[in-house]
């Protein structure tokens, strides 16, 4: 967005406003680049609420209306039910056995995480431990790059 002529920037900001509901001025100031955290913060800013990160049906109080990103995740309210469903599946269907306790959110790991990494093509710090943006940037730079992602039980 920062290299678009003013008339094209205005037109695209208007179109995005109609599609996603964020204010035109905000979209223009962001050069049409809004992260998911910024989106879920800004969308409900007038109500001083914020959307859930994993599930937009969950809405919570925005405890700090002037911060750029949400300070919590209302969708964490559903974590106990998700954890129980997951644990039932791995123990009963997959027949997984372990003596270790399941830790859904590991706050000890967050304390020691190196948060200095910046996402590719961004001036913002990485909001969460996530390499998807790095992988996406590598795939854009090398259109012949092939990625195999495997998940499952072994």
PDB file of C-alpha atoms in Angstrom:
ATOM      1  CA  UNK A   1       0.000   0.000   0.000  1.00  0.00           C
ATOM      2  CA  UNK A   2       2.834   2.466   0.634  1.00  0.00           C
ATOM      3  CA  UNK A   3       3.748   2.590  -3.075  1.00  0.00           C
ATOM      4  CA  UNK A   4       0.239   3.055  -4.438  1.00  0.00           C
ATOM      5  CA  UNK A   5      -0.798   6.422  -5.831  1.00  0.00           C
ATOM      6  CA  UNK A   6      -3.130   8.253  -3.411  1.00  0.00           C
ATOM      7  CA  UNK A   7      -6.264   7.644  -5.511  1.00  0.00           C
ATOM      8  CA  UNK A   8      -5.595   3.877  -5.676  1.00  0.00           C
ATOM      9  CA  UNK A   9      -4.827   3.745  -1.950  1.00  0.00           C
ATOM     10  CA  UNK A  10      -8.110   5.539  -1.203  1.00  0.00           C
ATOM     11  CA  UNK A  11     -10.090   3.229  -3.512  1.00  0.00           C
ATOM     12  CA  UNK A  12      -8.562   0.075  -2.025  1.00  0.00           C
ATOM     13  CA  UNK A  13      -9.090   1.332   1.535  1.00  0.00           C
ATOM     14  CA  UNK A  14     -12.760   1.986   0.705  1.00  0.00           C
ATOM     15  CA  UNK A  15     -13.125  -1.503  -0.760  1.00  0.00           C
ATOM     16  CA  UNK A  16     -11.439  -3.155   2.224  1.00  0.00           C
ATOM     17  CA  UNK A  17     -13.630  -1.111   4.563  1.00  0.00           C
ATOM     18  CA  UNK A  18     -16.728  -2.510   2.848  1.00  0.00           C
ATOM     19  CA  UNK A  19     -15.354  -6.067   2.983  1.00  0.00           C
ATOM     20  CA  UNK A  20     -13.877  -6.269   6.489  1.00  0.00           C
ATOM     21  CA  UNK A  21     -15.346  -3.318   8.381  1.00  0.00           C
ATOM     22  CA  UNK A  22     -12.194  -1.519   9.502  1.00  0.00           C
ATOM     23  CA  UNK A  23     -12.204   2.295   9.253  1.00  0.00           C
ATOM     24  CA  UNK A  24     -10.845   3.736   5.999  1.00  0.00           C
ATOM     25  CA  UNK A  25      -8.431   6.044   7.844  1.00  0.00           C
ATOM     26  CA  UNK A  26      -7.001   3.157   9.838  1.00  0.00           C
ATOM     27  CA  UNK A  27      -6.465   1.093   6.681  1.00  0.00           C
ATOM     28  CA  UNK A  28      -4.719   4.004   4.973  1.00  0.00           C
ATOM     29  CA  UNK A  29      -2.455   4.676   7.981  1.00  0.00           C
ATOM     30  CA  UNK A  30      -1.563   0.964   7.982  1.00  0.00           C
ATOM     31  CA  UNK A  31      -0.777   1.102   4.239  1.00  0.00           C
ATOM     32  CA  UNK A  32      -3.473  -1.573   3.798  1.00  0.00           C
ATOM     33  CA  UNK A  33      -1.359  -4.002   5.851  1.00  0.00           C
ATOM     34  CA  UNK A  34      -3.173  -5.190   8.951  1.00  0.00           C
ATOM     35  CA  UNK A  35      -2.094  -8.202  10.982  1.00  0.00           C
ATOM     36  CA  UNK A  36      -4.677 -10.584  12.399  1.00  0.00           C
ATOM     37  CA  UNK A  37      -3.999  -9.240  15.913  1.00  0.00           C
ATOM     38  CA  UNK A  38      -4.474  -5.658  14.763  1.00  0.00           C
ATOM     39  CA  UNK A  39      -7.680  -6.642  12.963  1.00  0.00           C
ATOM     40  CA  UNK A  40      -9.284  -8.307  15.960  1.00  0.00           C
ATOM     41  CA  UNK A  41      -8.299  -5.320  18.110  1.00  0.00           C
ATOM     42  CA  UNK A  42      -9.418  -2.544  15.745  1.00  0.00           C
ATOM     43  CA  UNK A  43     -12.685  -4.081  14.544  1.00  0.00           C
ATOM     44  CA  UNK A  44     -14.387  -3.782  17.924  1.00  0.00           C
ATOM     45  CA  UNK A  45     -12.427  -0.823  19.294  1.00  0.00           C
ATOM     46  CA  UNK A  46     -15.474   1.496  19.562  1.00  0.00           C
ATOM     47  CA  UNK A  47     -17.166  -1.075  21.825  1.00  0.00           C
ATOM     48  CA  UNK A  48     -13.933  -1.565  23.843  1.00  0.00           C
ATOM     49  CA  UNK A  49     -14.123  -5.262  23.070  1.00  0.00           C
ATOM     50  CA  UNK A  50     -11.891  -7.681  21.182  1.00  0.00           C
ATOM     51  CA  UNK A  51     -12.454 -10.782  19.078  1.00  0.00           C
ATOM     52  CA  UNK A  52     -11.119 -14.185  19.983  1.00  0.00           C
ATOM     53  CA  UNK A  53      -7.941 -15.180  18.176  1.00  0.00           C
ATOM     54  CA  UNK A  54      -8.956 -18.749  17.384  1.00  0.00           C
ATOM     55  CA  UNK A  55     -12.708 -18.301  17.379  1.00  0.00           C
ATOM     56  CA  UNK A  56     -14.363 -14.998  16.444  1.00  0.00           C
ATOM     57  CA  UNK A  57     -17.584 -16.042  18.159  1.00  0.00           C
ATOM     58  CA  UNK A  58     -15.851 -15.256  21.444  1.00  0.00           C
ATOM     59  CA  UNK A  59     -15.735 -11.583  22.365  1.00  0.00           C
ATOM     60  CA  UNK A  60     -14.116 -10.152  25.472  1.00  0.00           C
ATOM     61  CA  UNK A  61     -13.446  -6.862  27.205  1.00  0.00           C
ATOM     62  CA  UNK A  62     -10.532  -4.861  25.812  1.00  0.00           C
ATOM     63  CA  UNK A  63      -8.541  -4.015  28.927  1.00  0.00           C
ATOM     64  CA  UNK A  64      -6.271  -1.495  27.179  1.00  0.00           C
ATOM     65  CA  UNK A  65      -8.021   0.491  24.464  1.00  0.00           C
ATOM     66  CA  UNK A  66      -4.894   2.399  23.388  1.00  0.00           C
ATOM     67  CA  UNK A  67      -2.637  -0.600  22.717  1.00  0.00           C
ATOM     68  CA  UNK A  68      -2.120  -1.616  19.086  1.00  0.00           C
ATOM     69  CA  UNK A  69      -2.936  -5.279  19.679  1.00  0.00           C
ATOM     70  CA  UNK A  70      -5.177  -7.237  22.065  1.00  0.00           C
ATOM     71  CA  UNK A  71      -3.893  -7.938  25.550  1.00  0.00           C
ATOM     72  CA  UNK A  72      -5.668 -11.293  25.856  1.00  0.00           C
ATOM     73  CA  UNK A  73      -7.626 -13.863  23.876  1.00  0.00           C
ATOM     74  CA  UNK A  74     -11.320 -14.305  24.677  1.00  0.00           C
ATOM     75  CA  UNK A  75     -11.380 -17.609  22.787  1.00  0.00           C
ATOM     76  CA  UNK A  76      -9.206 -19.114  25.536  1.00  0.00           C
ATOM     77  CA  UNK A  77     -12.504 -19.579  27.384  1.00  0.00           C
ATOM     78  CA  UNK A  78     -13.089 -22.689  25.302  1.00  0.00           C
ATOM     79  CA  UNK A  79      -9.626 -24.193  25.958  1.00  0.00           C
ATOM     80  CA  UNK A  80     -10.754 -26.658  28.675  1.00  0.00           C
ATOM     81  CA  UNK A  81     -13.360 -28.209  26.364  1.00  0.00           C
ATOM     82  CA  UNK A  82     -10.903 -28.408  23.454  1.00  0.00           C
ATOM     83  CA  UNK A  83      -8.228 -29.931  25.684  1.00  0.00           C
ATOM     84  CA  UNK A  84     -10.623 -32.572  26.987  1.00  0.00           C
ATOM     85  CA  UNK A  85     -11.726 -33.478  23.464  1.00  0.00           C
ATOM     86  CA  UNK A  86      -8.123 -33.747  22.328  1.00  0.00           C
ATOM     87  CA  UNK A  87      -7.074 -35.849  25.314  1.00  0.00           C
ATOM     88  CA  UNK A  88     -10.031 -38.204  24.943  1.00  0.00           C
ATOM     89  CA  UNK A  89      -9.135 -38.708  21.275  1.00  0.00           C
ATOM     90  CA  UNK A  90      -5.419 -39.410  21.787  1.00  0.00           C
ATOM     91  CA  UNK A  91      -5.986 -41.769  24.725  1.00  0.00           C
ATOM     92  CA  UNK A  92      -9.083 -43.642  23.534  1.00  0.00           C
ATOM     93  CA  UNK A  93      -8.864 -43.607  19.744  1.00  0.00           C
ATOM     94  CA  UNK A  94      -5.106 -43.446  19.151  1.00  0.00           C
ATOM     95  CA  UNK A  95      -4.356 -45.502  22.299  1.00  0.00           C
ATOM     96  CA  UNK A  96      -1.535 -43.168  23.308  1.00  0.00           C
ATOM     97  CA  UNK A  97       0.021 -43.852  26.702  1.00  0.00           C
ATOM     98  CA  UNK A  98       2.155 -41.482  28.733  1.00  0.00           C
ATOM     99  CA  UNK A  99       2.963 -40.604  32.321  1.00  0.00           C
ATOM    100  CA  UNK A 100       3.559 -36.964  31.450  1.00  0.00           C
ATOM    101  CA  UNK A 101       0.970 -34.297  32.150  1.00  0.00           C
ATOM    102  CA  UNK A 102      -0.549 -32.509  29.154  1.00  0.00           C
ATOM    103  CA  UNK A 103       0.276 -28.796  29.109  1.00  0.00           C
ATOM    104  CA  UNK A 104      -1.996 -26.862  26.748  1.00  0.00           C
ATOM    105  CA  UNK A 105      -0.430 -23.449  27.275  1.00  0.00           C
ATOM    106  CA  UNK A 106       3.159 -23.495  28.470  1.00  0.00           C
ATOM    107  CA  UNK A 107       3.802 -20.152  30.120  1.00  0.00           C
ATOM    108  CA  UNK A 108       7.284 -21.264  31.211  1.00  0.00           C
ATOM    109  CA  UNK A 109       8.224 -21.659  27.532  1.00  0.00           C
ATOM    110  CA  UNK A 110       6.841 -18.177  26.797  1.00  0.00           C
ATOM    111  CA  UNK A 111       9.071 -16.688  29.509  1.00  0.00           C
ATOM    112  CA  UNK A 112      12.241 -17.976  27.842  1.00  0.00           C
ATOM    113  CA  UNK A 113      11.179 -17.485  24.197  1.00  0.00           C
ATOM    114  CA  UNK A 114      13.359 -15.127  22.141  1.00  0.00           C
ATOM    115  CA  UNK A 115      10.836 -12.496  21.021  1.00  0.00           C
ATOM    116  CA  UNK A 116      13.359 -10.388  19.035  1.00  0.00           C
ATOM    117  CA  UNK A 117      12.667 -12.087  15.711  1.00  0.00           C
ATOM    118  CA  UNK A 118      10.860  -9.812  13.276  1.00  0.00           C
ATOM    119  CA  UNK A 119       8.485 -11.226  10.719  1.00  0.00           C
ATOM    120  CA  UNK A 120       9.686 -10.924   7.096  1.00  0.00           C
ATOM    121  CA  UNK A 121       8.905  -7.608   5.420  1.00  0.00           C
ATOM    122  CA  UNK A 122       7.645  -6.179   8.705  1.00  0.00           C
ATOM    123  CA  UNK A 123       8.821  -3.664  11.245  1.00  0.00           C
ATOM    124  CA  UNK A 124       6.728  -5.376  13.907  1.00  0.00           C
ATOM    125  CA  UNK A 125       7.985  -7.879  16.438  1.00  0.00           C
ATOM    126  CA  UNK A 126       6.700 -11.404  16.125  1.00  0.00           C
ATOM    127  CA  UNK A 127       3.511 -11.532  18.225  1.00  0.00           C
ATOM    128  CA  UNK A 128       3.601 -15.315  18.743  1.00  0.00           C
ATOM    129  CA  UNK A 129       6.038 -18.173  18.158  1.00  0.00           C
ATOM    130  CA  UNK A 130       5.131 -18.816  14.540  1.00  0.00           C
ATOM    131  CA  UNK A 131       7.256 -19.476  11.461  1.00  0.00           C
ATOM    132  CA  UNK A 132       4.372 -19.382   8.961  1.00  0.00           C
ATOM    133  CA  UNK A 133       5.240 -15.808   7.916  1.00  0.00           C
ATOM    134  CA  UNK A 134       8.883 -16.801   7.327  1.00  0.00           C
ATOM    135  CA  UNK A 135       7.804 -19.791   5.259  1.00  0.00           C
ATOM    136  CA  UNK A 136       5.380 -17.645   3.247  1.00  0.00           C
ATOM    137  CA  UNK A 137       8.144 -15.103   2.541  1.00  0.00           C
ATOM    138  CA  UNK A 138      10.514 -17.865   1.406  1.00  0.00           C
ATOM    139  CA  UNK A 139       7.827 -19.257  -0.908  1.00  0.00           C
ATOM    140  CA  UNK A 140       7.190 -15.801  -2.406  1.00  0.00           C
ATOM    141  CA  UNK A 141      10.901 -15.261  -3.026  1.00  0.00           C
ATOM    142  CA  UNK A 142      11.328 -18.706  -4.565  1.00  0.00           C
ATOM    143  CA  UNK A 143       8.199 -19.773  -6.472  1.00  0.00           C
ATOM    144  CA  UNK A 144       9.810 -23.171  -7.142  1.00  0.00           C
ATOM    145  CA  UNK A 145      10.213 -23.960  -3.452  1.00  0.00           C
ATOM    146  CA  UNK A 146       8.239 -27.040  -2.516  1.00  0.00           C
ATOM    147  CA  UNK A 147       7.079 -27.617   1.044  1.00  0.00           C
ATOM    148  CA  UNK A 148       5.957 -30.879   2.574  1.00  0.00           C
ATOM    149  CA  UNK A 149       4.084 -30.580   5.858  1.00  0.00           C
ATOM    150  CA  UNK A 150       3.213 -33.804   7.617  1.00  0.00           C
ATOM    151  CA  UNK A 151       1.239 -34.168  10.796  1.00  0.00           C
ATOM    152  CA  UNK A 152       0.012 -37.219  12.555  1.00  0.00           C
ATOM    153  CA  UNK A 153       0.553 -40.044  14.944  1.00  0.00           C
ATOM    154  CA  UNK A 154       3.668 -42.179  14.694  1.00  0.00           C
TER     155      UNK A 154
END
